[in-house]
CSV table of C-alpha atoms and ligand atoms in Angstrom, one decimal:
chain,number,residue,atom,x,y,z
A,7,MET,CA,45.4,160.0,69.6
A,8,SER,CA,43.6,158.7,72.7
A,9,ALA,CA,44.5,159.9,76.2
A,10,LEU,CA,46.0,156.5,76.9
A,11,GLN,CA,48.2,156.6,73.8
A,12,ASP,CA,49.2,160.1,74.7
A,13,ASN,CA,50.3,159.0,78.2
A,14,ASN,CA,52.3,156.1,76.8
A,15,ALA,CA,54.0,158.4,74.3
A,16,THR,CA,55.1,160.9,77.0
A,17,SER,CA,56.1,158.4,79.6
A,18,ALA,CA,58.1,156.4,77.1
A,19,LEU,CA,60.4,159.0,75.6
A,20,LEU,CA,62.9,156.2,74.8
A,21,GLY,CA,62.1,153.5,72.4
A,22,ASN,CA,62.9,149.9,73.4
A,23,ASP,CA,65.8,149.8,70.9
A,24,GLU,CA,67.4,153.0,72.3
A,25,VAL,CA,70.3,153.0,74.6
A,26,ALA,CA,69.6,153.1,78.4
A,27,PRO,CA,70.5,156.3,80.2
A,28,VAL,CA,72.7,154.6,82.8
A,29,HIS,CA,76.1,153.2,82.0
A,30,GLU,CA,78.1,151.4,84.7
A,31,ASP,CA,81.6,150.0,84.9
A,32,ASN,CA,82.9,147.9,87.7
A,33,ALA,CA,79.7,147.6,89.7
A,34,ALA,CA,81.2,145.1,92.1
A,35,ALA,CA,84.4,147.1,92.6
A,36,GLY,CA,86.2,147.3,96.0
A,37,SER,CA,87.4,150.9,96.0
A,38,PRO,CA,85.9,153.4,98.4
A,39,PHE,CA,85.7,155.9,95.5
A,40,LEU,CA,82.3,156.0,93.7
A,41,LEU,CA,82.7,157.8,90.4
A,42,THR,CA,79.8,159.6,88.7
A,43,CYS,CA,79.6,161.2,85.3
A,44,ASP,CA,76.5,163.4,84.7
A,45,HIS,CA,77.6,164.7,81.3
A,46,TYR,CA,79.2,161.5,80.0
A,47,GLY,CA,77.2,161.1,76.7
A,48,ARG,CA,75.5,163.2,74.1
A,49,ALA,CA,72.7,160.8,72.8
A,50,ILE,CA,69.4,162.3,72.0
A,51,PRO,CA,66.1,160.3,72.1
A,52,ARG,CA,64.9,159.7,68.6
A,53,MET,CA,61.6,161.3,69.4
A,54,LEU,CA,63.3,164.6,69.9
A,55,GLY,CA,65.2,164.6,66.6
A,56,ASP,CA,68.2,166.9,66.8
A,57,LEU,CA,66.5,169.5,69.1
A,58,GLY,CA,66.8,171.9,66.1
A,59,VAL,CA,70.6,172.1,66.8
A,60,SER,CA,73.2,171.5,64.1
A,61,GLU,CA,75.5,168.5,64.2
A,62,SER,CA,78.6,170.8,64.7
A,63,GLU,CA,76.9,172.4,67.7
A,64,LEU,CA,75.9,169.1,69.1
A,65,ALA,CA,79.6,168.0,69.1
A,66,ARG,CA,80.6,171.0,71.3
A,67,HIS,CA,80.8,171.3,75.0
A,68,ILE,CA,77.3,172.6,75.3
A,69,ALA,CA,76.0,169.0,74.6
A,70,TRP,CA,78.3,167.0,76.9
A,71,ASP,CA,81.6,167.0,78.8
A,72,ILE,CA,84.1,166.4,76.0
A,73,GLY,CA,86.8,163.8,76.8
A,74,ILE,CA,85.5,162.9,80.3
A,75,ALA,CA,84.1,159.5,79.2
A,76,GLY,CA,87.6,158.2,78.3
A,77,VAL,CA,89.0,159.5,81.6
A,78,ALA,CA,86.2,158.0,83.6
A,79,HIS,CA,86.5,154.5,82.0
A,80,ALA,CA,90.3,154.4,82.6
A,81,LEU,CA,90.1,155.9,86.1
A,82,SER,CA,87.4,153.4,87.1
A,83,LYS,CA,89.6,150.6,85.8
A,84,GLN,CA,92.8,151.8,87.5
A,85,LEU,CA,91.2,152.5,90.8
A,86,ASP,CA,88.9,149.5,90.7
A,87,ALA,CA,86.1,151.9,91.4
A,88,HIS,CA,82.4,151.8,90.5
A,89,LEU,CA,81.5,154.3,87.7
A,90,ILE,CA,77.9,155.4,87.2
A,91,ALA,CA,77.5,157.5,84.1
A,92,GLN,CA,74.6,159.1,82.1
A,93,ARG,CA,74.5,158.7,78.3
A,94,TYR,CA,72.1,161.4,77.1
A,95,SER,CA,73.0,164.9,76.3
A,96,ARG,CA,72.7,167.6,78.9
A,97,LEU,CA,70.7,169.5,76.3
A,98,VAL,CA,67.9,166.9,76.7
A,99,ILE,CA,67.9,167.3,80.5
A,100,ASP,CA,70.9,168.3,82.6
A,101,CYS,CA,71.5,165.6,85.1
A,102,ASN,CA,73.5,168.0,87.3
A,103,ARG,CA,70.7,170.6,87.7
A,104,PRO,CA,67.7,170.4,90.0
A,105,PRO,CA,64.7,169.9,87.7
A,106,ARG,CA,63.1,173.0,89.1
A,107,VAL,CA,65.7,175.4,87.6
A,108,ALA,CA,65.5,176.9,84.1
A,109,SER,CA,68.9,175.4,83.0
A,110,SER,CA,67.6,171.9,83.6
A,111,ILE,CA,66.2,171.9,80.0
A,112,PRO,CA,68.1,174.9,78.6
A,113,ARG,CA,66.5,177.2,76.0
A,114,ILE,CA,69.9,178.6,75.3
A,115,SER,CA,73.4,177.2,76.0
A,116,GLU,CA,76.4,179.6,76.0
A,117,ALA,CA,75.2,181.5,72.9
A,118,THR,CA,73.3,178.7,71.1
A,119,PRO,CA,69.5,178.6,71.1
A,120,ILE,CA,68.0,175.1,71.5
A,121,PRO,CA,64.7,175.3,69.5
A,122,GLY,CA,63.6,171.9,70.7
A,123,ASN,CA,63.6,173.2,74.3
A,124,GLU,CA,61.5,176.3,73.6
A,125,ASN,CA,57.9,176.2,74.6
A,126,ILE,CA,58.3,172.8,76.2
A,127,ASP,CA,55.3,172.0,78.3
A,128,ALA,CA,55.3,170.5,81.8
A,129,GLU,CA,54.3,167.1,80.5
A,130,ALA,CA,57.2,166.9,78.0
A,131,ALA,CA,59.6,168.1,80.7
A,132,GLN,CA,58.3,165.4,83.0
A,133,ALA,CA,58.8,162.8,80.3
A,134,ARG,CA,62.5,163.8,80.0
A,135,ARG,CA,62.8,163.6,83.8
A,136,GLN,CA,61.2,160.2,84.1
A,137,SER,CA,63.1,158.7,81.2
A,138,ILE,CA,66.6,160.0,81.8
A,139,PHE,CA,67.1,162.0,85.0
A,140,ASP,CA,65.2,159.8,87.4
A,141,PRO,CA,66.7,156.4,86.4
A,142,TYR,CA,70.2,157.9,86.7
A,143,HIS,CA,69.8,159.4,90.1
A,144,ARG,CA,67.7,156.5,91.4
A,145,ARG,CA,70.6,154.2,90.5
A,146,ILE,CA,73.2,156.4,92.2
A,147,ALA,CA,71.0,156.5,95.3
A,148,GLU,CA,70.5,152.8,95.3
A,149,VAL,CA,74.2,152.1,95.0
A,150,ILE,CA,75.1,154.5,97.8
A,151,GLU,CA,72.3,153.2,100.1
A,152,ARG,CA,73.4,149.6,99.6
A,153,ARG,CA,77.0,150.6,100.4
A,154,MET,CA,75.9,152.3,103.5
A,155,ARG,CA,73.8,149.3,104.6
A,156,LEU,CA,76.8,147.0,104.1
A,157,LYS,CA,79.2,149.6,105.8
A,158,ILE,CA,81.3,149.9,102.7
A,159,PRO,CA,83.0,153.3,102.9
A,160,THR,CA,82.0,155.7,100.0
A,161,VAL,CA,83.9,158.7,98.7
A,162,LEU,CA,81.8,160.4,96.0
A,163,VAL,CA,83.7,161.9,93.1
A,164,SER,CA,81.8,163.6,90.4
A,165,LEU,CA,83.8,163.8,87.1
A,166,HIS,CA,83.3,166.7,84.7
A,167,SER,CA,85.2,168.6,82.0
A,168,PHE,CA,85.1,172.3,81.0
A,169,THR,CA,85.6,174.2,77.8
A,170,PRO,CA,89.0,176.1,77.6
A,171,VAL,CA,87.2,179.2,76.4
A,172,TYR,CA,83.8,180.3,77.6
A,173,ALA,CA,81.9,183.3,76.1
A,174,GLY,CA,85.3,184.5,74.7
A,175,VAL,CA,87.2,184.2,78.0
A,176,ALA,CA,90.1,181.8,78.2
A,177,ARG,CA,90.5,179.7,81.4
A,178,PRO,CA,94.0,179.2,82.8
A,179,TRP,CA,93.3,176.2,85.1
A,180,HIS,CA,94.1,172.6,84.0
A,181,ILE,CA,91.9,171.2,86.6
A,182,GLY,CA,89.4,172.5,89.2
A,183,VAL,CA,88.2,171.0,92.5
A,184,LEU,CA,84.6,172.0,93.1
A,185,HIS,CA,83.2,171.7,96.5
A,186,HIS,CA,80.7,173.2,99.0
A,187,ARG,CA,80.0,171.5,102.3
A,188,ASP,CA,82.5,168.7,102.6
A,189,THR,CA,85.7,169.8,104.4
A,190,ARG,CA,87.5,166.4,104.2
A,191,LEU,CA,88.2,165.6,100.5
A,192,PRO,CA,88.5,169.0,98.9
A,193,PRO,CA,91.6,170.2,100.9
A,194,LEU,CA,93.4,166.9,100.4
A,195,LEU,CA,92.7,166.9,96.7
A,196,LEU,CA,93.8,170.5,96.3
A,197,GLU,CA,97.0,169.8,98.2
A,198,LEU,CA,97.9,166.8,96.1
A,199,LEU,CA,97.0,168.4,92.8
A,200,ARG,CA,99.0,171.6,93.7
A,201,ALA,CA,102.0,169.4,94.5
A,202,GLU,CA,102.1,168.5,90.7
A,203,PRO,CA,104.6,171.0,89.4
A,204,ASP,CA,103.0,171.3,85.9
A,205,LEU,CA,99.4,172.1,87.0
A,206,VAL,CA,97.4,175.2,87.4
A,207,VAL,CA,94.7,174.1,89.9
A,208,GLY,CA,91.4,175.9,90.4
A,209,ASP,CA,89.8,176.0,93.9
A,210,ASN,CA,86.1,176.3,93.0
A,211,GLU,CA,87.1,177.4,89.6
A,212,PRO,CA,85.9,177.6,86.9
A,213,TYR,CA,82.7,176.9,88.8
A,214,SER,CA,81.7,176.2,92.4
A,215,VAL,CA,79.1,173.8,93.8
A,216,SER,CA,75.7,175.2,94.9
A,217,ASP,CA,72.2,173.9,95.5
A,218,ASP,CA,70.9,175.7,92.5
A,219,THR,CA,73.6,174.9,89.9
A,220,ASP,CA,74.3,171.3,91.0
A,221,TYR,CA,72.4,168.2,91.8
A,222,THR,CA,74.8,165.2,92.2
A,223,ILE,CA,77.0,166.6,94.9
A,224,PRO,CA,74.3,168.3,97.0
A,225,ILE,CA,71.8,165.5,96.8
A,226,HIS,CA,73.9,162.4,96.8
A,227,GLY,CA,77.0,163.6,98.6
A,228,GLU,CA,76.1,166.4,101.0
A,229,LYS,CA,72.6,165.2,102.2
A,230,ARG,CA,74.2,161.9,103.2
A,231,ARG,CA,77.3,163.6,104.6
A,232,LEU,CA,79.5,161.5,102.3
A,233,ILE,CA,83.1,162.6,101.7
A,234,ASN,CA,82.8,164.3,98.3
A,235,ALA,CA,84.1,166.6,95.6
A,236,ALA,CA,83.6,167.3,91.9
A,237,VAL,CA,86.6,167.4,89.6
A,238,GLU,CA,86.6,169.4,86.3
A,239,ILE,CA,89.4,168.8,83.7
A,240,ARG,CA,90.0,171.3,80.9
A,241,GLN,CA,88.7,169.7,77.7
A,242,ASP,CA,91.7,170.4,75.4
A,243,LEU,CA,93.9,168.3,77.7
A,244,ILE,CA,91.7,165.2,77.4
A,245,ALA,CA,90.6,165.6,73.7
A,246,ASP,CA,92.4,162.5,72.6
A,247,GLN,CA,93.0,159.0,74.1
A,248,ALA,CA,96.6,159.8,75.0
A,249,GLY,CA,95.5,162.8,77.1
A,250,GLN,CA,92.6,160.8,78.7
A,251,ARG,CA,95.0,158.0,79.6
A,252,GLN,CA,97.6,160.4,81.1
A,253,TRP,CA,94.9,162.2,83.2
A,254,ALA,CA,93.4,158.9,84.4
A,255,GLU,CA,96.9,157.8,85.5
A,256,ARG,CA,97.6,161.0,87.3
A,257,LEU,CA,94.2,161.0,89.1
A,258,SER,CA,94.5,157.3,89.9
A,259,ARG,CA,97.9,158.0,91.6
A,260,ILE,CA,96.5,161.0,93.4
A,261,PHE,CA,93.3,159.2,94.6
A,262,ALA,CA,95.5,156.3,95.8
A,263,GLY,CA,97.3,158.9,98.0
A,264,ILE,CA,94.0,160.3,99.2
A,265,GLU,CA,92.7,156.8,100.1
A,266,THR,CA,95.8,156.2,102.2
A,267,SER,CA,95.4,159.6,104.0
A,268,LEU,CA,91.6,159.1,104.6
A,269,ARG,CA,92.4,155.7,106.1
A,270,ALA,CA,95.1,157.1,108.3
A,271,GLN,CA,92.7,159.7,109.6
A,272,ARG,CA,90.1,156.9,110.1
A,273,LEU,CA,87.7,158.8,107.9
A,274,ILE,CA,87.0,155.7,105.8
B,21,LIG,ZN1,79.8,168.4,83.5
Protein backbone atom coordinates (compact mmCIF):
# COMPACT_ATOMS: atom_id res chain seq x y z
CA MET A 1 0.00 0.00 0.00
CA SER A 2 1.43 3.40 -0.94
CA ALA A 3 1.80 6.18 1.59
CA LEU A 4 -1.01 8.07 -0.09
CA GLN A 5 -3.41 5.12 0.10
CA ASP A 6 -2.43 4.55 3.69
CA ASN A 7 -3.29 8.17 4.53
CA ASN A 8 -6.63 7.86 2.81
CA ALA A 9 -7.39 4.69 4.69
CA THR A 10 -6.70 6.19 8.10
CA SER A 11 -8.40 9.53 7.55
CA ALA A 12 -11.48 7.84 6.12
CA LEU A 13 -12.41 5.41 8.86
CA LEU A 14 -16.01 5.58 7.67
CA GLY A 15 -17.06 4.39 4.23
CA ASN A 16 -19.34 6.63 2.17
CA ASP A 17 -22.26 4.30 2.80
CA GLU A 18 -21.81 4.28 6.59
CA VAL A 19 -23.99 6.33 8.89
CA ALA A 20 -22.74 9.84 9.78
CA PRO A 21 -21.64 10.28 13.42
CA VAL A 22 -23.89 13.26 14.08
CA HIS A 23 -27.64 12.88 14.44
CA GLU A 24 -29.81 15.97 14.93
CA ASP A 25 -33.46 16.57 15.73
CA ASN A 26 -35.20 19.94 15.64
CA ALA A 27 -32.21 21.98 14.46
CA ALA A 28 -34.41 25.08 14.08
CA ALA A 29 -36.08 24.69 17.47
CA GLY A 30 -36.93 27.69 19.63
CA SER A 31 -36.23 26.35 23.13
CA PRO A 32 -33.29 27.69 25.17
CA PHE A 33 -32.43 24.06 25.99
CA LEU A 34 -29.76 22.52 23.77
CA LEU A 35 -29.72 18.76 24.30
CA THR A 36 -26.62 16.65 23.63
CA CYS A 37 -26.27 12.89 23.73
CA ASP A 38 -22.66 11.65 23.63
CA HIS A 39 -23.47 7.95 24.04
CA TYR A 40 -26.62 7.82 21.92
CA GLY A 41 -25.61 5.03 19.51
CA ARG A 42 -23.56 1.86 19.30
CA ALA A 43 -22.55 1.72 15.64
CA ILE A 44 -19.04 0.50 14.85
CA PRO A 45 -17.19 1.49 11.66
CA ARG A 46 -17.07 -1.51 9.31
CA MET A 47 -13.26 -1.29 9.18
CA LEU A 48 -13.09 -2.08 12.90
CA GLY A 49 -15.24 -5.24 12.70
CA ASP A 50 -16.68 -5.99 16.13
CA LEU A 51 -13.58 -4.78 18.02
CA GLY A 52 -13.18 -8.40 19.12
CA VAL A 53 -16.17 -8.06 21.46
CA SER A 54 -19.18 -10.45 21.43
CA GLU A 55 -22.59 -9.24 20.28
CA SER A 56 -24.04 -9.75 23.77
CA GLU A 57 -21.32 -7.52 25.27
CA LEU A 58 -21.87 -4.92 22.53
CA ALA A 59 -25.54 -4.67 23.56
CA ARG A 60 -24.57 -3.82 27.17
CA HIS A 61 -24.06 -0.43 28.79
CA ILE A 62 -20.33 -0.59 28.07
CA ALA A 63 -21.06 0.16 24.38
CA TRP A 64 -23.66 2.94 24.76
CA ASP A 65 -26.20 4.58 27.08
CA ILE A 66 -29.11 2.12 26.94
CA GLY A 67 -32.53 3.77 26.59
CA ILE A 68 -31.35 7.36 26.33
CA ALA A 69 -31.96 7.70 22.57
CA GLY A 70 -35.71 7.22 23.03
CA VAL A 71 -35.79 9.72 25.90
CA ALA A 72 -33.73 12.23 23.92
CA HIS A 73 -35.99 12.04 20.85
CA ALA A 74 -39.18 12.44 22.87
CA LEU A 75 -37.77 15.19 25.08
CA SER A 76 -36.47 17.14 22.08
CA LYS A 77 -39.93 16.95 20.55
CA GLN A 78 -41.83 17.89 23.70
CA LEU A 79 -39.55 20.80 24.60
CA ASP A 80 -39.11 21.86 20.97
CA ALA A 81 -35.38 21.70 21.69
CA HIS A 82 -32.43 21.06 19.38
CA LEU A 83 -30.85 17.64 19.96
CA ILE A 84 -27.30 16.83 18.81
CA ALA A 85 -26.41 13.16 19.27
CA GLN A 86 -23.54 10.83 18.36
CA ARG A 87 -24.26 7.47 16.73
CA TYR A 88 -21.01 5.50 17.19
CA SER A 89 -20.19 3.33 20.18
CA ARG A 90 -18.22 4.77 23.07
CA LEU A 91 -15.98 1.72 22.66
CA VAL A 92 -14.78 3.16 19.31
CA ILE A 93 -14.04 6.54 20.88
CA ASP A 94 -15.75 8.01 23.92
CA CYS A 95 -17.21 11.38 22.95
CA ASN A 96 -17.39 12.43 26.59
CA ARG A 97 -13.68 11.97 27.35
CA PRO A 98 -10.78 14.24 26.48
CA PRO A 99 -8.87 12.39 23.72
CA ARG A 100 -5.71 12.59 25.88
CA VAL A 101 -7.02 10.22 28.61
CA ALA A 102 -6.71 6.42 28.48
CA SER A 103 -10.47 5.86 28.68
CA SER A 104 -10.99 7.79 25.43
CA ILE A 105 -10.42 4.50 23.55
CA PRO A 106 -10.80 2.00 26.38
CA ARG A 107 -8.71 -1.20 26.45
CA ILE A 108 -11.08 -2.53 29.08
CA SER A 109 -14.61 -1.45 30.01
CA GLU A 110 -16.05 -2.51 33.38
CA ALA A 111 -14.57 -6.05 33.25
CA THR A 112 -14.67 -6.61 29.48
CA PRO A 113 -11.42 -6.42 27.50
CA ILE A 114 -11.73 -4.65 24.13
CA PRO A 115 -9.17 -6.46 21.93
CA GLY A 116 -9.67 -4.07 18.99
CA ASN A 117 -8.44 -1.23 21.20
CA GLU A 118 -5.29 -2.95 22.45
CA ASN A 119 -2.04 -1.80 20.87
CA ILE A 120 -3.81 0.87 18.84
CA ASP A 121 -1.22 3.27 17.43
CA ALA A 122 -1.39 7.07 17.40
CA GLU A 123 -2.43 7.17 13.76
CA ALA A 124 -5.37 4.82 14.26
CA ALA A 125 -6.45 6.75 17.37
CA GLN A 126 -6.28 9.96 15.37
CA ALA A 127 -8.45 8.43 12.61
CA ARG A 128 -11.17 7.65 15.16
CA ARG A 129 -10.93 11.15 16.51
CA GLN A 130 -11.11 12.77 13.06
CA SER A 131 -13.96 10.61 11.84
CA ILE A 132 -16.22 10.58 14.90
CA PHE A 133 -15.19 12.73 17.87
CA ASP A 134 -14.24 15.89 15.95
CA PRO A 135 -17.33 16.19 13.70
CA TYR A 136 -19.63 15.73 16.71
CA HIS A 137 -17.92 18.33 18.87
CA ARG A 138 -17.39 20.68 15.93
CA ARG A 139 -21.14 20.61 15.31
CA ILE A 140 -21.99 21.33 18.96
CA ALA A 141 -19.50 24.24 18.96
CA GLU A 142 -20.90 25.60 15.70
CA VAL A 143 -24.48 25.49 17.00
CA ILE A 144 -23.61 27.15 20.32
CA GLU A 145 -21.53 29.86 18.66
CA ARG A 146 -24.30 30.63 16.19
CA ARG A 147 -26.81 30.91 19.04
CA MET A 148 -24.46 33.22 20.95
CA ARG A 149 -23.98 35.43 17.87
CA LEU A 150 -27.75 35.67 17.42
CA LYS A 151 -28.24 36.21 21.17
CA ILE A 152 -30.39 33.11 21.49
CA PRO A 153 -30.16 31.94 25.12
CA THR A 154 -28.61 28.48 25.52
CA VAL A 155 -28.98 26.08 28.43
CA LEU A 156 -26.81 23.04 27.75
CA VAL A 157 -28.23 19.72 28.97
CA SER A 158 -26.15 16.60 28.39
CA LEU A 159 -28.26 13.42 28.48
CA HIS A 160 -26.89 10.08 29.72
CA SER A 161 -28.03 6.82 31.29
CA PHE A 162 -26.28 4.58 33.81
CA THR A 163 -26.32 0.88 34.51
CA PRO A 164 -28.33 -0.15 37.62
CA VAL A 165 -25.47 -2.40 38.80
CA TYR A 166 -21.80 -1.55 38.25
CA ALA A 167 -19.01 -3.93 39.22
CA GLY A 168 -21.48 -5.82 41.42
CA VAL A 169 -22.75 -2.77 43.31
CA ALA A 170 -26.44 -1.76 42.96
CA ARG A 171 -27.21 1.92 42.52
CA PRO A 172 -30.23 3.32 44.38
CA TRP A 173 -30.73 6.55 42.41
CA HIS A 174 -33.40 6.84 39.71
CA ILE A 175 -31.75 9.91 38.25
CA GLY A 176 -28.60 11.89 38.92
CA VAL A 177 -27.74 15.53 38.28
CA LEU A 178 -24.05 15.85 37.40
CA HIS A 179 -22.38 19.21 37.61
CA HIS A 180 -19.17 21.06 38.41
CA ARG A 181 -18.80 24.79 37.77
CA ASP A 182 -22.31 25.98 36.95
CA THR A 183 -24.26 27.12 40.01
CA ARG A 184 -27.50 28.10 38.25
CA LEU A 185 -29.04 25.01 36.66
CA PRO A 186 -27.92 22.19 39.02
CA PRO A 187 -29.66 23.49 42.19
CA LEU A 188 -32.89 24.19 40.29
CA LEU A 189 -32.88 20.80 38.66
CA LEU A 190 -32.14 19.06 41.96
CA GLU A 191 -34.92 20.97 43.72
CA LEU A 192 -37.54 20.12 41.12
CA LEU A 193 -36.51 16.47 40.84
CA ARG A 194 -36.53 16.10 44.63
CA ALA A 195 -40.07 17.48 44.69
CA GLU A 196 -41.16 14.37 42.75
CA PRO A 197 -42.34 12.06 45.55
CA ASP A 198 -41.33 8.80 43.86
CA LEU A 199 -37.73 9.65 42.99
CA VAL A 200 -34.37 8.96 44.58
CA VAL A 201 -32.21 11.76 43.17
CA GLY A 202 -28.41 11.72 43.02
CA ASP A 203 -26.43 14.94 43.45
CA ASN A 204 -23.24 14.20 41.51
CA GLU A 205 -24.15 10.50 41.78
CA PRO A 206 -23.40 7.97 40.40
CA TYR A 207 -20.71 10.19 38.82
CA SER A 208 -19.57 13.76 39.01
CA VAL A 209 -18.30 16.04 36.26
CA SER A 210 -14.56 16.70 36.00
CA ASP A 211 -12.12 17.91 33.36
CA ASP A 212 -10.54 14.44 33.12
CA THR A 213 -13.67 12.30 33.00
CA ASP A 214 -15.88 14.55 30.88
CA TYR A 215 -15.68 16.60 27.72
CA THR A 216 -19.09 17.98 26.70
CA ILE A 217 -19.87 19.89 29.91
CA PRO A 218 -16.35 21.29 30.57
CA ILE A 219 -15.58 22.24 26.97
CA HIS A 220 -18.93 23.35 25.57
CA GLY A 221 -20.70 24.42 28.75
CA GLU A 222 -18.17 25.64 31.29
CA LYS A 223 -15.59 27.25 28.99
CA ARG A 224 -18.37 29.40 27.49
CA ARG A 225 -20.02 29.95 30.88
CA LEU A 226 -23.28 28.51 29.65
CA ILE A 227 -25.93 27.43 32.11
CA ASN A 228 -25.41 23.67 32.10
CA ALA A 229 -25.80 20.26 33.72
CA ALA A 230 -25.67 16.60 32.81
CA VAL A 231 -28.54 14.26 33.60
CA GLU A 232 -28.12 10.50 34.11
CA ILE A 233 -31.19 8.23 34.15
CA ARG A 234 -31.00 4.63 35.43
CA GLN A 235 -31.20 2.27 32.49
CA ASP A 236 -33.77 -0.19 33.84
CA LEU A 237 -36.30 2.68 34.04
CA ILE A 238 -35.94 3.55 30.34
CA ALA A 239 -35.39 0.09 28.87
CA ASP A 240 -38.67 0.16 26.91
CA GLN A 241 -40.65 2.76 24.99
CA ALA A 242 -43.19 3.25 27.77
CA GLY A 243 -40.43 4.11 30.25
CA GLN A 244 -38.70 6.38 27.78
CA ARG A 245 -41.97 8.23 27.12
CA GLN A 246 -42.74 8.61 30.83
CA TRP A 247 -39.29 10.00 31.58
CA ALA A 248 -39.40 12.37 28.64
CA GLU A 249 -42.78 13.65 29.85
CA ARG A 250 -41.48 14.09 33.38
CA LEU A 251 -38.32 15.88 32.28
CA SER A 252 -40.23 18.03 29.83
CA ARG A 253 -42.52 19.22 32.65
CA ILE A 254 -39.51 19.86 34.91
CA PHE A 255 -37.52 21.71 32.25
CA ALA A 256 -40.57 23.87 31.47
CA GLY A 257 -40.56 24.87 35.16
CA ILE A 258 -36.84 25.57 34.99
CA GLU A 259 -37.27 27.76 31.93
CA THR A 260 -39.88 29.83 33.77
CA SER A 261 -37.61 30.19 36.77
CA LEU A 262 -34.51 31.13 34.71
CA ARG A 263 -36.55 33.74 32.84
CA ALA A 264 -37.90 35.15 36.11
CA GLN A 265 -34.31 35.48 37.36
CA ARG A 266 -33.35 37.05 34.01
CA LEU A 267 -30.70 34.40 33.53
CA ILE A 268 -32.00 33.69 30.04
ZN1 LIG B 1 -23.21 8.46 28.89
